[in-house]
Amino acid sequence: MKKVILIKYGELTTKKDNRNFFIKILKKNIFDKLSSFSFEIKDDYYRMFIYPKEEDIDSILDVLKNIFGIHEINVCLMSEDLSIENIKEISLSLMKEKEGTFKVETNRSDKSYPIKSMDMSRDVGAHILKNTNLKVDVHSPLTKLNIEIRHEAVYIYENSVKGLGGYPVSTLGRALLMLSGGIDSPVAGYLTIKRGVELYYLYFESRPHTSIEARNKVIALARKLEKYNSNGKLIVVNFTKIQETIYKNLDTDYLITIMRRMMYRIAERLARKNKCLAIVNGESIGQVASQTLSSILSVNNVTTFPILRPLCSFDKLDIIEISKKIDTYDISILPYEDCCTIFVPKHPVINPNLKHILEEESKFDFNELLDEAVNNIEIIDLKEKDNYSDLL
Ligand code: ATP
Ligand code: MG
């Protein structure tokens, strides 16, 4: 008898024709995330089995709980002895310490197995009833004992750990996340990864107006997201010149609107360069002046590229709850300012006028500045540890 981890795929079940593709990527993602362990994987259309060393099981489970595309994780006892006596004994060994109610459910993928599923459940159930104080409850049992009979072996497990759901990362292309040091954008990133989209990260910095700590905060956030993502990189744009030019020369009430238009323009160029199919940000309708619908309209107007806003309808408290769950909250609330908070106008417009925006923008040759910013990006490797990330 051996301990084996059984994985159920969840929403992949709806992807009929592409299913094998999704399973293949899921398997690759699992190998990537578990590269420090030695184990084997077998998979079919419905299930994946991981055969680990017994002492690694708990650590492997911790990793699997953070991999998208997994709906359910079960640690099973596996035996190649398919006799009913053996199945009864293994089942009893799992149920001996339990209390309350139970139910047995059998699934035979090997239809040539001589005992029908219902009969197997009934016989094993009777054996458990006879040898424990447990009671049967077929509707809402405290413990559900599952028996899966397959051609090569029987797998027996009780209850299960819920996986994260969603789709395996990178089954649905790549997007560029505008990642600031705040609470919202990491959550927007997490929700996007959940839908199978691989992320690259984009950070606009305005040194010396923003500090190295602000940058390190973003690096630390990106690293947190890397727990779910695969092979992301952080692109840092030097935004100082653009921001200073806008600040010195243009209508300050429009500073944020125009600055965000510049960000979108740069984001689109970098997204195209990096084969990203969309830009993602943490905007939430109404949260601040630049997130009214009319502000979003005036900013979005610079691009036809898809901009995803996974948080558009979220309340701040719900966003905070997710950020705590994914462990980004404590980093996000560190005080270092990002470039938007430094150049905050006294009266930011909440209904920007497009004609006025265009007049303001015509006062300087922004394309030259955009080219310069795009040509002078810095790429940060998220795998390498630096001195600062330990501080966070
Ligand atoms: P967050 O909590 O994510 O910082 P926010 O509530 O502070 O968001 P804004 O400052 O208006 O809102 O920014 C809206 C979105 O624009 C952010 O969620 C992020 O996606 C993007 N953004 C803002 N500043 C930057 C930056 N310096 N670098 C990259 N993206 C940014
Ligand atoms: Mg912010």
Coordinates of C-alpha atoms and ligand atoms in Angstrom, one line a residue:
M1 CA 0.0 0.0 0.0
K2 CA 1.3 3.5 -0.9
K3 CA 0.2 7.1 -0.4
V4 CA -0.7 8.8 -3.6
I5 CA -2.1 12.2 -4.4
L6 CA -5.1 12.3 -6.6
I7 CA -6.0 15.6 -8.4
K8 CA -9.4 16.5 -9.9
Y9 CA -9.5 19.1 -12.6
G10 CA -12.6 21.1 -12.0
E11 CA -13.6 23.6 -14.6
L12 CA -11.5 22.0 -17.3
T13 CA -14.3 19.5 -17.6
T14 CA -16.1 22.1 -19.7
K15 CA -13.3 22.4 -22.2
K16 CA -14.1 19.4 -24.3
D17 CA -11.9 19.7 -27.3
N18 CA -9.0 21.5 -25.6
R19 CA -9.0 19.3 -22.6
N20 CA -5.8 17.5 -23.4
F21 CA -4.1 20.8 -23.9
F22 CA -5.2 22.1 -20.5
I23 CA -4.1 18.9 -18.8
K24 CA -0.7 19.0 -20.5
I25 CA -0.1 22.5 -19.3
L26 CA -1.4 21.7 -15.8
K27 CA 1.1 18.9 -15.7
K28 CA 3.9 21.1 -16.8
N29 CA 3.0 23.7 -14.2
I30 CA 2.9 21.1 -11.5
F31 CA 6.4 19.8 -12.5
D32 CA 7.7 23.5 -12.5
K33 CA 6.3 24.3 -9.1
L34 CA 7.4 21.0 -7.6
S35 CA 10.9 21.0 -9.2
S36 CA 12.6 20.5 -5.9
F37 CA 10.8 17.2 -5.3
S38 CA 11.2 13.8 -7.0
F39 CA 7.9 12.1 -8.0
E40 CA 6.0 10.7 -10.9
I41 CA 2.8 11.8 -12.5
K42 CA 0.2 9.8 -14.4
D43 CA -2.8 11.4 -15.9
D44 CA -5.9 10.7 -17.8
Y45 CA -9.0 12.6 -19.0
Y46 CA -10.5 12.8 -15.6
R47 CA -7.7 12.6 -13.0
M48 CA -4.1 13.1 -12.3
F49 CA -2.1 11.0 -9.9
I50 CA 1.1 12.1 -8.2
Y51 CA 3.3 9.4 -6.8
P52 CA 5.6 11.2 -4.2
K53 CA 8.0 10.1 -1.5
E54 CA 5.8 9.7 1.6
E55 CA 7.9 12.2 3.6
D56 CA 7.3 15.0 0.9
I57 CA 3.5 14.7 0.9
D58 CA 2.7 17.6 3.2
S59 CA 5.1 20.0 1.5
I60 CA 3.8 18.9 -1.9
L61 CA 0.2 19.5 -0.8
D62 CA 1.1 23.1 0.3
V63 CA 2.3 23.8 -3.2
L64 CA -0.6 22.1 -5.0
K65 CA -3.0 24.2 -3.0
N66 CA -1.7 27.3 -4.9
I67 CA -1.8 25.9 -8.4
F68 CA -4.6 27.1 -10.6
G69 CA -6.6 24.5 -12.5
I70 CA -6.8 22.1 -9.6
H71 CA -10.3 21.6 -8.2
E72 CA -9.8 19.0 -5.6
I73 CA -6.8 17.3 -4.0
N74 CA -7.0 14.0 -2.2
V75 CA -4.3 11.9 -0.4
C76 CA -5.3 8.3 -1.2
L77 CA -4.1 4.9 -0.1
M78 CA -3.3 3.0 -3.2
S79 CA -3.1 -0.8 -3.5
E80 CA -2.7 -3.1 -6.4
D81 CA -4.6 -5.8 -4.6
L82 CA -8.2 -5.3 -5.8
S83 CA -9.8 -8.0 -3.7
I84 CA -12.8 -6.9 -1.8
E85 CA -11.2 -8.1 1.5
N86 CA -8.3 -5.8 1.0
I87 CA -10.5 -2.9 0.0
K88 CA -12.6 -3.4 3.2
E89 CA -9.5 -3.5 5.4
I90 CA -7.9 -0.3 3.9
S91 CA -11.3 1.4 4.2
L92 CA -11.6 0.4 7.8
S93 CA -8.1 1.6 8.6
L94 CA -9.0 5.1 7.3
M95 CA -12.3 5.2 9.2
K96 CA -11.3 3.7 12.5
E97 CA -10.4 7.0 14.2
K98 CA -13.4 8.9 12.8
E99 CA -16.6 9.8 14.7
G100 CA -20.1 10.8 13.6
T101 CA -21.6 9.8 10.3
F102 CA -20.2 8.5 7.0
K103 CA -21.0 7.4 3.5
V104 CA -19.1 5.2 1.1
E105 CA -19.0 6.2 -2.6
T106 CA -17.4 3.9 -5.2
N107 CA -16.3 4.8 -8.7
R108 CA -15.3 2.1 -11.1
S109 CA -13.4 3.4 -14.1
D110 CA -12.6 -0.3 -14.8
K111 CA -16.0 -1.5 -15.8
S112 CA -14.7 -5.1 -16.1
Y113 CA -14.2 -5.2 -12.3
P114 CA -16.7 -7.9 -11.1
I115 CA -18.3 -6.0 -8.3
K116 CA -20.7 -3.2 -9.1
S117 CA -20.1 0.2 -7.5
M118 CA -23.3 0.1 -5.5
D119 CA -22.6 -3.3 -4.1
M120 CA -19.0 -2.4 -3.2
S121 CA -20.2 0.7 -1.3
R122 CA -22.8 -1.3 0.5
D123 CA -20.4 -4.1 1.5
V124 CA -17.6 -1.8 2.6
G125 CA -20.2 0.4 4.5
A126 CA -21.5 -2.7 6.3
H127 CA -17.9 -3.7 7.3
I128 CA -17.2 -0.2 8.7
L129 CA -20.6 -0.2 10.6
K130 CA -19.8 -3.5 12.2
N131 CA -16.3 -2.5 13.3
T132 CA -16.8 1.1 14.5
N133 CA -19.4 3.4 16.2
L134 CA -20.0 5.3 13.1
K135 CA -23.5 5.8 11.6
V136 CA -24.5 6.1 8.0
D137 CA -25.8 9.4 6.6
V138 CA -26.2 9.3 2.8
H139 CA -27.2 13.0 2.5
S140 CA -24.7 15.0 4.6
P141 CA -22.1 12.7 6.1
L142 CA -19.3 14.1 8.2
T143 CA -16.9 11.8 6.4
K144 CA -17.2 10.6 2.8
L145 CA -15.1 7.6 2.0
N146 CA -14.3 7.3 -1.7
I147 CA -13.2 4.1 -3.5
E148 CA -11.9 4.5 -7.0
I149 CA -11.3 1.2 -8.8
R150 CA -9.1 1.4 -11.8
H151 CA -7.5 -1.1 -14.0
E152 CA -4.1 -0.9 -12.3
A153 CA -5.0 -0.3 -8.6
V154 CA -7.6 0.8 -6.1
Y155 CA -7.4 4.3 -4.6
I156 CA -9.2 4.9 -1.3
Y157 CA -9.5 8.3 0.4
E158 CA -11.7 10.3 2.7
N159 CA -12.8 13.9 2.3
S160 CA -10.7 16.2 0.3
V161 CA -8.8 19.5 0.2
K162 CA -10.2 22.1 -2.1
G163 CA -7.9 23.4 -4.8
L164 CA -7.9 27.0 -6.1
G165 CA -10.0 26.2 -9.2
G166 CA -9.5 28.4 -12.3
Y167 CA -7.5 27.4 -15.3
P168 CA -3.9 26.3 -15.5
V169 CA -1.6 29.3 -15.9
S170 CA -0.6 30.1 -19.4
T171 CA -3.4 28.1 -21.1
L172 CA -5.0 31.4 -22.0
G173 CA -2.1 33.6 -23.1
R174 CA -0.2 36.3 -21.5
A175 CA -1.1 39.8 -20.2
L176 CA 0.7 42.8 -18.8
L177 CA -0.2 43.8 -15.2
M178 CA 0.2 47.4 -14.3
L179 CA 1.6 46.7 -10.8
S180 CA 1.8 49.6 -8.3
G181 CA 2.7 49.2 -4.7
G182 CA -0.9 49.5 -3.6
I183 CA -3.5 47.0 -2.5
D184 CA -5.5 46.7 -5.7
S185 CA -3.2 45.8 -8.5
P186 CA -1.8 42.6 -6.9
V187 CA -5.3 41.4 -6.3
A188 CA -6.3 42.2 -9.9
G189 CA -3.2 40.2 -11.0
Y190 CA -4.1 37.2 -8.9
L191 CA -7.7 37.1 -10.3
T192 CA -6.3 37.3 -13.8
I193 CA -3.8 34.5 -13.3
K194 CA -6.7 32.5 -11.9
R195 CA -8.3 32.5 -15.4
G196 CA -5.3 30.8 -16.9
V197 CA -3.5 34.0 -18.0
E198 CA 0.2 34.3 -17.5
L199 CA 1.5 37.7 -16.3
Y200 CA 4.3 40.0 -16.9
Y201 CA 4.5 43.0 -14.6
L202 CA 4.9 46.6 -15.4
Y203 CA 5.9 49.3 -12.9
F204 CA 6.3 53.0 -13.5
E205 CA 8.8 54.6 -11.2
S206 CA 9.7 58.2 -10.7
R207 CA 13.1 58.3 -9.0
P208 CA 14.1 60.4 -7.1
H209 CA 10.5 61.3 -6.3
T210 CA 9.9 57.7 -5.5
S211 CA 12.2 55.6 -3.3
I212 CA 14.1 52.4 -3.8
E213 CA 11.8 51.1 -1.0
A214 CA 8.8 51.7 -3.2
R215 CA 10.5 49.7 -6.0
N216 CA 11.4 46.9 -3.6
K217 CA 7.8 46.8 -2.5
V218 CA 6.7 46.2 -6.1
I219 CA 9.4 43.5 -6.5
A220 CA 8.2 41.8 -3.3
L221 CA 4.5 42.0 -4.6
A222 CA 5.5 40.5 -7.9
R223 CA 7.4 37.7 -6.1
K224 CA 4.2 36.9 -4.1
L225 CA 2.2 36.7 -7.3
E226 CA 4.9 34.4 -8.8
K227 CA 3.7 31.7 -6.4
Y228 CA 0.7 31.4 -8.7
N229 CA 2.1 32.7 -12.0
S230 CA 4.8 31.1 -14.1
N231 CA 8.0 32.8 -15.3
G232 CA 6.9 36.4 -14.9
K233 CA 9.2 39.3 -15.3
L234 CA 9.0 42.8 -14.0
I235 CA 9.5 45.6 -16.4
V236 CA 10.4 48.9 -14.8
V237 CA 9.8 52.1 -16.7
N238 CA 11.5 55.3 -15.7
F239 CA 8.6 57.7 -15.7
T240 CA 10.3 60.7 -14.1
K241 CA 10.8 62.9 -17.1
I242 CA 7.3 62.4 -18.4
Q243 CA 5.8 63.1 -15.0
E244 CA 8.0 66.2 -14.4
T245 CA 7.2 67.5 -17.9
I246 CA 3.5 67.2 -17.3
Y247 CA 3.7 68.7 -13.8
K248 CA 5.7 71.7 -14.9
N249 CA 3.9 72.5 -18.2
L250 CA 0.3 71.4 -18.1
D251 CA -3.0 72.1 -16.3
T252 CA -2.3 70.5 -12.9
D253 CA -6.0 69.5 -12.4
Y254 CA -5.5 67.2 -15.4
L255 CA -2.2 65.8 -14.2
I256 CA -3.5 62.4 -13.3
T257 CA -5.6 62.1 -16.4
I258 CA -2.7 62.9 -18.7
M259 CA -0.2 60.9 -16.7
R260 CA -2.5 57.8 -16.9
R261 CA -2.9 58.3 -20.6
M262 CA 0.9 58.2 -20.9
M263 CA 1.0 55.1 -18.8
Y264 CA -1.5 53.4 -21.1
R265 CA 0.4 54.4 -24.2
I266 CA 3.6 52.9 -22.8
A267 CA 1.8 49.8 -21.5
E268 CA 0.4 49.2 -24.9
R269 CA 3.7 49.4 -26.6
L270 CA 5.4 47.1 -24.0
A271 CA 2.5 44.7 -24.1
R272 CA 2.8 44.3 -27.9
K273 CA 6.6 44.0 -27.6
N274 CA 6.2 41.2 -25.0
K275 CA 3.5 39.3 -26.8
C276 CA 0.9 40.2 -24.2
L277 CA -2.7 40.0 -25.4
A278 CA -4.1 42.4 -22.8
I279 CA -3.2 45.0 -20.1
V280 CA -4.6 44.4 -16.6
N281 CA -4.9 47.0 -13.9
G282 CA -6.4 47.4 -10.4
E283 CA -9.0 50.1 -11.2
S284 CA -12.3 49.9 -9.4
I285 CA -15.2 52.1 -10.4
G286 CA -15.5 55.2 -8.3
Q287 CA -12.7 54.4 -5.9
V288 CA -10.8 57.6 -6.7
A289 CA -11.2 60.6 -9.0
S290 CA -9.3 58.8 -11.8
Q291 CA -11.7 55.9 -11.6
T292 CA -15.0 57.5 -12.4
L293 CA -16.4 56.1 -15.6
S294 CA -15.8 59.4 -17.4
S295 CA -12.2 59.4 -16.3
I296 CA -11.7 55.8 -17.4
L297 CA -13.3 56.8 -20.8
S298 CA -10.9 59.7 -21.3
V299 CA -7.9 57.7 -20.3
N300 CA -8.8 54.5 -22.2
N301 CA -9.3 56.6 -25.3
V302 CA -5.6 56.5 -26.1
T303 CA -5.7 52.8 -27.0
T304 CA -7.8 50.1 -28.6
F305 CA -5.8 47.4 -26.8
P306 CA -7.9 45.4 -24.4
I307 CA -7.7 46.7 -20.8
L308 CA -8.9 44.2 -18.2
R309 CA -10.1 45.5 -14.9
P310 CA -10.9 42.5 -12.8
L311 CA -11.8 44.6 -9.7
C312 CA -14.1 47.1 -11.5
S313 CA -17.1 46.1 -9.4
F314 CA -15.4 45.1 -6.2
D315 CA -15.8 46.9 -2.8
K316 CA -12.5 47.8 -1.2
L317 CA -13.2 45.5 1.8
D318 CA -13.6 42.6 -0.5
I319 CA -10.3 43.5 -2.3
I320 CA -8.6 43.7 1.1
E321 CA -9.9 40.3 2.0
I322 CA -8.3 38.7 -1.1
S323 CA -5.1 40.6 -0.6
K324 CA -4.8 39.1 2.9
K325 CA -5.6 35.7 1.6
I326 CA -2.8 35.9 -1.0
D327 CA -0.4 37.5 1.5
T328 CA 0.1 40.8 -0.4
Y329 CA -1.7 43.0 2.1
D330 CA 1.1 43.5 4.6
I331 CA 3.5 44.5 1.8
S332 CA 0.9 46.8 0.1
I333 CA 0.3 48.8 3.3
L334 CA 4.0 49.6 3.8
P335 CA 4.2 53.4 3.6
Y336 CA 6.5 54.0 0.5
E337 CA 4.8 56.2 -2.0
D338 CA 4.3 55.4 -5.6
C339 CA 4.6 57.9 -8.4
C340 CA 0.9 58.7 -8.4
T341 CA 0.6 59.8 -4.9
I342 CA 3.5 62.3 -5.1
F343 CA 2.1 64.4 -7.9
V344 CA -1.4 64.6 -6.6
P345 CA -3.3 67.7 -7.8
K346 CA -5.5 69.6 -5.3
H347 CA -8.6 69.3 -7.5
P348 CA -8.3 66.3 -9.8
V349 CA -11.0 66.4 -12.4
I350 CA -13.6 63.8 -12.1
N351 CA -15.2 64.5 -15.5
P352 CA -12.2 65.3 -17.8
N353 CA -12.9 67.1 -21.0
L354 CA -11.3 65.4 -24.0
K355 CA -10.9 68.5 -26.0
H356 CA -9.0 70.1 -23.1
I357 CA -6.9 67.0 -22.7
L358 CA -5.9 67.1 -26.4
E359 CA -5.0 70.8 -26.2
E360 CA -2.8 70.2 -23.1
E361 CA -1.1 67.2 -24.7
S362 CA -0.3 69.2 -27.8
K363 CA 1.9 71.5 -25.7
F364 CA 4.7 69.0 -25.7
D365 CA 6.2 66.3 -27.9
F366 CA 5.2 63.3 -25.7
N367 CA 6.0 60.7 -28.4
E368 CA 9.7 61.4 -28.0
L369 CA 9.5 61.0 -24.2
L370 CA 7.4 57.8 -24.7
D371 CA 10.1 56.4 -27.0
E372 CA 12.8 57.2 -24.6
A373 CA 10.9 55.5 -21.7
V374 CA 10.2 52.4 -23.7
N375 CA 13.8 52.2 -24.9
N376 CA 15.2 52.5 -21.5
I377 CA 13.3 49.9 -19.5
E378 CA 14.9 47.8 -16.9
I379 CA 13.9 44.1 -16.5
I380 CA 14.0 42.6 -13.0
D381 CA 14.5 38.9 -12.6
L382 CA 12.0 37.7 -10.0
K383 CA 13.8 34.5 -9.3
E384 CA 17.0 36.1 -8.0
K385 CA 16.8 37.1 -4.4
D386 CA 18.1 40.6 -3.4
N387 CA 18.9 42.1 0.0
Y388 CA 15.8 44.1 0.1
S389 CA 13.2 41.4 -0.3
D390 CA 14.1 39.9 3.0
L391 CA 13.1 43.2 4.7
L392 CA 9.5 42.8 3.5
Ligands
ATP1 P1 -3.4 50.2 -6.3 O1 -4.0 49.9 -5.0 O2 -3.3 49.0 -7.2 O3 -2.2 51.1 -6.3 P2 -5.0 52.6 -6.5 O4 -6.3 52.4 -5.8 O5 -3.9 53.3 -5.8 O6 -4.5 51.1 -7.0 P3 -4.6 54.3 -8.8 O7 -3.3 54.9 -8.2 O8 -5.6 55.2 -9.4 O9 -5.4 53.4 -7.8 O10 -4.1 53.2 -9.9 C1 -5.0 52.5 -10.6 C2 -4.3 51.3 -11.3 O11 -3.3 51.9 -12.2 C3 -3.5 50.5 -10.3 O12 -4.3 49.5 -9.7 C4 -2.4 49.9 -11.1 O13 -2.9 48.8 -11.9 C5 -2.1 51.1 -12.1 N1 -1.0 51.9 -11.5 C6 -1.0 53.0 -10.8 N2 0.2 53.4 -10.5 C7 1.1 52.6 -11.1 C8 2.5 52.5 -11.2 N3 3.3 53.4 -10.6 N4 3.0 51.5 -11.9 C9 2.2 50.6 -12.5 N5 0.9 50.6 -12.4 C10 0.3 51.6 -11.8
MG2 MG -1.9 53.1 -6.0

